[in-house]
Amino acid sequence: MSADILCRIVDAKRATLAATKVSIPQRELVQRCADLPPTRGFAAALAVPGIRVIAESKKASPSKGLIAPAYDPAANVRRYERLGAAACSVLTEERFFLGTLQDLRIARTATTLPLLRKDFIFDAYQLFEARAAGADAVLLIAALLTEDAQLTDLAAQAEALGLDVLAEAHNADEVDRLVALGMRVIGVNARDLRTFRTDLAAVRTLLGRIPEDRIAVAESAIGSRADLERTGARCCLVGEALMRDPGRLRELCR
């Protein structure tokens, strides 16, 4: 596996996006978004007191390969809602996670929970894609959006569409940057997106850099309540562990 998976994913995404823009012009997406109902409050769902879990639906990952051969995003999000999730995340990256925007559309019809589009977003076009497909929030990754202006512009455009933003960091510099830029919901990912190795021990320290008036989210490598408690987080995003054993969600939410 490459030492820089993030670059490989983004390169593939840029090629796919270029073709998509030709087949579906942005003006068409803008029209689709114009008459949509209001989004469901992703940040508001996380702000409710207590443990709040963003339960993720995904078919595969670069680090684990195929996770769910009989992938059914509708069944996944219905199950997550029943077991107490605060929100759901749906992977839509095509090549490495085997996701699609159709997975998001399907999930939208199956749950009343807020939905996060989990993807590698670097272009405003992708925000319109997300909104048109039923997302209530999008992921913006600090390691990908290295220019402050690009990150803040995308966050502002997301807000204009009614989309909340989960801004993701992987190290102290990125956390401090997201705090300084005013991001409301900040996730700390235990997974290094360049190598896909995880380090849960570092997450607690990084979360401690996030002010109490923001919403802090622990991401990746959480498989149990004990893992969550190690991070000190109240909110978390959990993917592979719940795909393999959805019943863990009850333990996390108790």
mmCIF file of C-alpha atoms in Angstrom:
data_model
loop_
_atom_site.group_PDB
_atom_site.id
_atom_site.type_symbol
_atom_site.label_atom_id
_atom_site.label_comp_id
_atom_site.label_asym_id
_atom_site.label_seq_id
_atom_site.Cartn_x
_atom_site.Cartn_y
_atom_site.Cartn_z
ATOM 1 C CA MET A 1 0.000 0.000 0.000
ATOM 2 C CA SER A 2 1.235 3.492 -0.815
ATOM 3 C CA ALA A 3 2.776 5.608 1.930
ATOM 4 C CA ASP A 4 0.403 8.398 0.928
ATOM 5 C CA ILE A 5 -3.071 6.974 0.451
ATOM 6 C CA LEU A 6 -4.674 10.396 0.762
ATOM 7 C CA CYS A 7 -2.937 11.597 -2.417
ATOM 8 C CA ARG A 8 -4.025 8.501 -4.312
ATOM 9 C CA ILE A 9 -7.628 8.909 -3.206
ATOM 10 C CA VAL A 10 -7.727 12.606 -4.096
ATOM 11 C CA ASP A 11 -6.091 12.068 -7.495
ATOM 12 C CA ALA A 12 -8.730 9.464 -8.331
ATOM 13 C CA LYS A 13 -11.456 11.740 -7.016
ATOM 14 C CA ARG A 14 -10.326 14.653 -9.180
ATOM 15 C CA ALA A 15 -10.491 12.487 -12.303
ATOM 16 C CA THR A 16 -13.956 11.182 -11.421
ATOM 17 C CA LEU A 17 -15.233 14.640 -10.557
ATOM 18 C CA ALA A 18 -14.040 16.101 -13.857
ATOM 19 C CA ALA A 19 -16.101 13.530 -15.750
ATOM 20 C CA THR A 20 -19.129 14.023 -13.501
ATOM 21 C CA LYS A 21 -19.109 17.789 -14.076
ATOM 22 C CA VAL A 22 -19.402 17.177 -17.803
ATOM 23 C CA SER A 23 -22.370 14.822 -17.472
ATOM 24 C CA ILE A 24 -24.180 16.834 -14.779
ATOM 25 C CA PRO A 25 -23.469 20.582 -14.958
ATOM 26 C CA GLN A 26 -23.413 22.449 -11.655
ATOM 27 C CA ARG A 27 -26.385 24.590 -12.707
ATOM 28 C CA GLU A 28 -28.491 21.414 -12.801
ATOM 29 C CA LEU A 29 -27.471 20.555 -9.235
ATOM 30 C CA VAL A 30 -28.246 24.115 -8.137
ATOM 31 C CA GLN A 31 -31.754 23.719 -9.547
ATOM 32 C CA ARG A 32 -32.195 20.393 -7.754
ATOM 33 C CA CYS A 33 -31.214 22.001 -4.457
ATOM 34 C CA ALA A 34 -33.474 25.032 -4.844
ATOM 35 C CA ASP A 35 -36.714 23.443 -3.667
ATOM 36 C CA LEU A 36 -35.422 20.909 -1.156
ATOM 37 C CA PRO A 37 -36.829 20.876 2.389
ATOM 38 C CA PRO A 38 -34.609 22.199 5.202
ATOM 39 C CA THR A 39 -31.761 19.996 6.315
ATOM 40 C CA ARG A 40 -31.933 18.055 9.559
ATOM 41 C CA GLY A 41 -29.635 19.581 12.144
ATOM 42 C CA PHE A 42 -26.469 17.511 12.309
ATOM 43 C CA ALA A 43 -24.640 19.833 14.730
ATOM 44 C CA ALA A 44 -27.800 20.255 16.806
ATOM 45 C CA ALA A 45 -28.104 16.475 17.149
ATOM 46 C CA LEU A 46 -24.546 16.290 18.486
ATOM 47 C CA ALA A 47 -25.106 19.202 20.885
ATOM 48 C CA VAL A 48 -27.728 17.255 22.864
ATOM 49 C CA PRO A 49 -26.257 16.272 26.278
ATOM 50 C CA GLY A 50 -24.958 12.730 26.729
ATOM 51 C CA ILE A 51 -23.047 10.325 24.519
ATOM 52 C CA ARG A 52 -23.735 11.050 20.855
ATOM 53 C CA VAL A 53 -22.681 8.536 18.214
ATOM 54 C CA ILE A 54 -22.387 9.172 14.483
ATOM 55 C CA ALA A 55 -22.828 5.647 13.135
ATOM 56 C CA GLU A 56 -21.179 5.035 9.789
ATOM 57 C CA SER A 57 -22.375 2.984 6.842
ATOM 58 C CA LYS A 58 -19.641 1.852 4.449
ATOM 59 C CA LYS A 59 -18.936 -1.061 2.171
ATOM 60 C CA ALA A 60 -15.123 -1.097 2.256
ATOM 61 C CA SER A 61 -12.010 0.811 3.270
ATOM 62 C CA PRO A 62 -8.427 0.994 1.996
ATOM 63 C CA SER A 63 -7.100 -0.440 5.262
ATOM 64 C CA LYS A 64 -9.585 -3.303 5.743
ATOM 65 C CA GLY A 65 -10.730 -4.069 2.223
ATOM 66 C CA LEU A 66 -14.277 -5.303 1.708
ATOM 67 C CA ILE A 67 -16.211 -5.011 4.964
ATOM 68 C CA ALA A 68 -19.793 -5.676 3.845
ATOM 69 C CA PRO A 69 -20.192 -7.875 0.734
ATOM 70 C CA ALA A 70 -23.998 -7.637 0.969
ATOM 71 C CA TYR A 71 -24.008 -3.896 1.543
ATOM 72 C CA ASP A 72 -27.398 -2.334 2.310
ATOM 73 C CA PRO A 73 -27.187 1.317 3.417
ATOM 74 C CA ALA A 74 -30.931 1.526 4.084
ATOM 75 C CA ALA A 75 -30.864 -1.438 6.455
ATOM 76 C CA ASN A 76 -27.755 -0.057 8.141
ATOM 77 C CA VAL A 77 -29.160 3.380 8.936
ATOM 78 C CA ARG A 78 -32.525 1.975 10.028
ATOM 79 C CA ARG A 79 -30.694 -0.310 12.432
ATOM 80 C CA TYR A 80 -28.506 2.517 13.705
ATOM 81 C CA GLU A 81 -31.521 4.718 14.346
ATOM 82 C CA ARG A 82 -33.248 1.928 16.246
ATOM 83 C CA LEU A 83 -30.147 1.315 18.388
ATOM 84 C CA GLY A 84 -29.766 4.950 19.428
ATOM 85 C CA ALA A 85 -27.414 6.749 17.015
ATOM 86 C CA ALA A 86 -27.566 10.549 17.006
ATOM 87 C CA ALA A 87 -26.670 10.767 13.310
ATOM 88 C CA CYS A 88 -25.352 8.616 10.482
ATOM 89 C CA SER A 89 -22.383 8.908 8.152
ATOM 90 C CA VAL A 90 -22.483 7.459 4.642
ATOM 91 C CA LEU A 91 -19.309 6.850 2.614
ATOM 92 C CA THR A 92 -19.692 8.035 -0.964
ATOM 93 C CA GLU A 93 -16.102 7.725 -2.254
ATOM 94 C CA GLU A 94 -16.149 5.338 -5.196
ATOM 95 C CA ARG A 95 -12.762 3.744 -5.804
ATOM 96 C CA PHE A 96 -11.277 3.063 -2.388
ATOM 97 C CA PHE A 97 -14.407 2.801 -0.211
ATOM 98 C CA LEU A 98 -16.736 1.461 -2.939
ATOM 99 C CA GLY A 99 -19.380 4.027 -2.032
ATOM 100 C CA THR A 100 -21.715 6.088 -4.228
ATOM 101 C CA LEU A 101 -23.995 9.073 -3.920
ATOM 102 C CA GLN A 102 -26.822 6.629 -4.538
ATOM 103 C CA ASP A 103 -25.976 5.053 -1.165
ATOM 104 C CA LEU A 104 -26.649 8.436 0.408
ATOM 105 C CA ARG A 105 -29.937 8.836 -1.456
ATOM 106 C CA ILE A 106 -31.035 5.389 -0.325
ATOM 107 C CA ALA A 107 -30.091 6.144 3.272
ATOM 108 C CA ARG A 108 -32.036 9.406 3.147
ATOM 109 C CA THR A 109 -35.271 7.524 2.446
ATOM 110 C CA ALA A 110 -34.666 5.082 5.314
ATOM 111 C CA THR A 111 -33.992 7.267 8.375
ATOM 112 C CA THR A 112 -35.069 10.457 10.084
ATOM 113 C CA LEU A 113 -31.554 10.987 11.479
ATOM 114 C CA PRO A 114 -29.212 13.673 10.105
ATOM 115 C CA LEU A 115 -26.815 12.323 7.479
ATOM 116 C CA LEU A 116 -23.164 13.196 6.941
ATOM 117 C CA ARG A 117 -21.693 12.805 3.470
ATOM 118 C CA LYS A 118 -18.310 11.195 4.182
ATOM 119 C CA ASP A 119 -16.026 11.880 1.239
ATOM 120 C CA PHE A 120 -12.963 13.817 0.123
ATOM 121 C CA ILE A 121 -14.387 17.245 -0.626
ATOM 122 C CA PHE A 122 -12.338 20.008 -2.233
ATOM 123 C CA ASP A 123 -14.748 21.581 -4.752
ATOM 124 C CA ALA A 124 -18.013 23.490 -4.242
ATOM 125 C CA TYR A 125 -19.615 21.205 -6.820
ATOM 126 C CA GLN A 126 -19.397 18.394 -4.275
ATOM 127 C CA LEU A 127 -21.423 20.442 -1.786
ATOM 128 C CA PHE A 128 -24.276 20.725 -4.270
ATOM 129 C CA GLU A 129 -23.954 16.986 -4.945
ATOM 130 C CA ALA A 130 -24.238 16.310 -1.222
ATOM 131 C CA ARG A 131 -27.267 18.545 -0.702
ATOM 132 C CA ALA A 132 -29.064 17.170 -3.748
ATOM 133 C CA ALA A 133 -28.457 13.582 -2.586
ATOM 134 C CA GLY A 134 -29.914 14.188 0.879
ATOM 135 C CA ALA A 135 -26.945 15.105 3.082
ATOM 136 C CA ASP A 136 -27.374 17.317 6.129
ATOM 137 C CA ALA A 137 -23.635 17.754 6.703
ATOM 138 C CA VAL A 138 -20.322 17.293 4.939
ATOM 139 C CA LEU A 139 -16.806 16.378 5.969
ATOM 140 C CA LEU A 140 -14.018 18.897 5.349
ATOM 141 C CA ILE A 141 -10.536 17.493 5.960
ATOM 142 C CA ALA A 142 -7.818 19.886 7.101
ATOM 143 C CA ALA A 143 -5.057 17.699 5.633
ATOM 144 C CA LEU A 144 -6.684 17.994 2.211
ATOM 145 C CA LEU A 145 -7.751 21.651 2.405
ATOM 146 C CA THR A 146 -4.398 23.152 3.302
ATOM 147 C CA GLU A 147 -5.233 26.738 2.290
ATOM 148 C CA ASP A 148 -7.289 28.611 4.895
ATOM 149 C CA ALA A 149 -9.247 30.476 2.231
ATOM 150 C CA GLN A 150 -10.276 27.231 0.521
ATOM 151 C CA LEU A 151 -11.413 25.675 3.786
ATOM 152 C CA THR A 152 -13.364 28.696 4.983
ATOM 153 C CA ASP A 153 -14.911 29.301 1.554
ATOM 154 C CA LEU A 154 -16.166 25.720 1.367
ATOM 155 C CA ALA A 155 -17.489 25.925 4.934
ATOM 156 C CA ALA A 156 -19.332 29.155 4.111
ATOM 157 C CA GLN A 157 -20.801 27.678 0.931
ATOM 158 C CA ALA A 158 -21.904 24.590 2.854
ATOM 159 C CA GLU A 159 -23.612 26.803 5.413
ATOM 160 C CA ALA A 160 -25.366 28.724 2.636
ATOM 161 C CA LEU A 161 -26.797 25.406 1.424
ATOM 162 C CA GLY A 162 -27.953 24.524 4.940
ATOM 163 C CA LEU A 163 -25.219 21.931 5.413
ATOM 164 C CA ASP A 164 -23.351 21.604 8.700
ATOM 165 C CA VAL A 165 -19.619 20.899 8.564
ATOM 166 C CA LEU A 166 -17.591 18.301 10.417
ATOM 167 C CA ALA A 167 -14.055 19.704 10.147
ATOM 168 C CA GLU A 168 -11.480 16.951 10.603
ATOM 169 C CA ALA A 169 -7.970 17.170 12.072
ATOM 170 C CA HIS A 170 -5.224 14.601 12.577
ATOM 171 C CA ASN A 171 -2.615 16.511 14.570
ATOM 172 C CA ALA A 172 -2.200 19.466 16.929
ATOM 173 C CA ASP A 173 -1.461 21.997 14.186
ATOM 174 C CA GLU A 174 -4.627 21.036 12.339
ATOM 175 C CA VAL A 175 -6.756 21.170 15.500
ATOM 176 C CA ASP A 176 -5.421 24.642 16.345
ATOM 177 C CA ARG A 177 -6.032 25.784 12.783
ATOM 178 C CA LEU A 178 -9.650 24.610 12.776
ATOM 179 C CA VAL A 179 -10.255 26.265 16.136
ATOM 180 C CA ALA A 180 -8.746 29.545 14.906
ATOM 181 C CA LEU A 181 -10.887 29.420 11.744
ATOM 182 C CA GLY A 182 -14.025 29.156 13.867
ATOM 183 C CA MET A 183 -15.135 25.646 12.959
ATOM 184 C CA ARG A 184 -18.030 24.648 15.214
ATOM 185 C CA VAL A 185 -17.797 20.843 14.960
ATOM 186 C CA ILE A 186 -14.222 19.539 15.036
ATOM 187 C CA GLY A 187 -13.333 15.887 14.676
ATOM 188 C CA VAL A 188 -10.022 14.347 15.666
ATOM 189 C CA ASN A 189 -9.292 11.293 13.562
ATOM 190 C CA ALA A 190 -7.125 8.616 15.127
ATOM 191 C CA ARG A 191 -6.299 7.394 11.628
ATOM 192 C CA ASP A 192 -3.387 8.897 9.729
ATOM 193 C CA LEU A 193 -4.854 9.436 6.261
ATOM 194 C CA ARG A 194 -1.428 9.086 4.670
ATOM 195 C CA THR A 195 -0.679 5.636 6.096
ATOM 196 C CA PHE A 196 -4.100 4.619 7.530
ATOM 197 C CA ARG A 197 -2.495 3.575 10.830
ATOM 198 C CA THR A 198 -4.432 4.491 13.987
ATOM 199 C CA ASP A 199 -3.321 5.944 17.328
ATOM 200 C CA LEU A 200 -6.190 6.225 19.789
ATOM 201 C CA ALA A 201 -3.884 7.310 22.617
ATOM 202 C CA ALA A 202 -3.179 10.632 20.883
ATOM 203 C CA VAL A 203 -6.828 11.532 20.426
ATOM 204 C CA ARG A 204 -7.509 12.540 24.050
ATOM 205 C CA THR A 205 -4.664 15.070 24.033
ATOM 206 C CA LEU A 206 -5.784 16.559 20.732
ATOM 207 C CA LEU A 207 -9.417 16.778 21.816
ATOM 208 C CA GLY A 208 -8.237 18.709 24.857
ATOM 209 C CA ARG A 209 -7.137 21.531 22.542
ATOM 210 C CA ILE A 210 -10.733 22.126 21.406
ATOM 211 C CA PRO A 211 -12.613 24.816 23.397
ATOM 212 C CA GLU A 212 -15.674 23.780 25.353
ATOM 213 C CA ASP A 213 -17.934 25.973 23.232
ATOM 214 C CA ARG A 214 -17.236 23.768 20.202
ATOM 215 C CA ILE A 215 -18.435 20.226 19.525
ATOM 216 C CA ALA A 216 -15.515 17.780 19.694
ATOM 217 C CA VAL A 217 -15.787 14.410 17.952
ATOM 218 C CA ALA A 218 -13.487 11.397 18.313
ATOM 219 C CA GLU A 219 -13.139 9.495 15.030
ATOM 220 C CA SER A 220 -11.800 6.057 14.060
ATOM 221 C CA ALA A 221 -10.422 3.138 16.101
ATOM 222 C CA ILE A 222 -13.373 3.180 18.526
ATOM 223 C CA GLY A 223 -14.931 -0.226 19.004
ATOM 224 C CA SER A 224 -16.192 -0.168 22.589
ATOM 225 C CA ARG A 225 -17.271 2.088 25.429
ATOM 226 C CA ALA A 226 -13.814 1.612 26.937
ATOM 227 C CA ASP A 227 -12.227 2.981 23.748
ATOM 228 C CA LEU A 228 -14.537 5.984 23.858
ATOM 229 C CA GLU A 229 -13.702 6.640 27.502
ATOM 230 C CA ARG A 230 -9.986 6.540 26.669
ATOM 231 C CA THR A 231 -10.527 9.504 24.365
ATOM 232 C CA GLY A 232 -12.529 11.490 26.917
ATOM 233 C CA ALA A 233 -14.983 12.372 24.147
ATOM 234 C CA ARG A 234 -18.733 12.723 24.421
ATOM 235 C CA CYS A 235 -19.289 12.513 20.658
ATOM 236 C CA CYS A 236 -17.752 9.935 18.353
ATOM 237 C CA LEU A 237 -17.887 8.649 14.800
ATOM 238 C CA VAL A 238 -17.746 4.856 14.564
ATOM 239 C CA GLY A 239 -17.610 2.883 11.344
ATOM 240 C CA GLU A 240 -16.021 -0.524 10.940
ATOM 241 C CA ALA A 241 -16.863 -1.763 14.459
ATOM 242 C CA LEU A 242 -20.574 -1.082 13.897
ATOM 243 C CA MET A 243 -20.571 -2.516 10.396
ATOM 244 C CA ARG A 244 -19.244 -5.777 11.823
ATOM 245 C CA ASP A 245 -21.366 -5.727 15.001
ATOM 246 C CA PRO A 246 -24.192 -3.144 15.083
ATOM 247 C CA GLY A 247 -25.082 -4.249 18.614
ATOM 248 C CA ARG A 248 -22.029 -2.374 19.902
ATOM 249 C CA LEU A 249 -23.984 0.809 19.352
ATOM 250 C CA ARG A 250 -26.137 0.086 22.417
ATOM 251 C CA GLU A 251 -22.999 -0.225 24.565
ATOM 252 C CA LEU A 252 -21.602 3.028 23.202
ATOM 253 C CA CYS A 253 -24.850 4.941 23.743
ATOM 254 C CA ARG A 254 -25.718 3.718 27.237
#
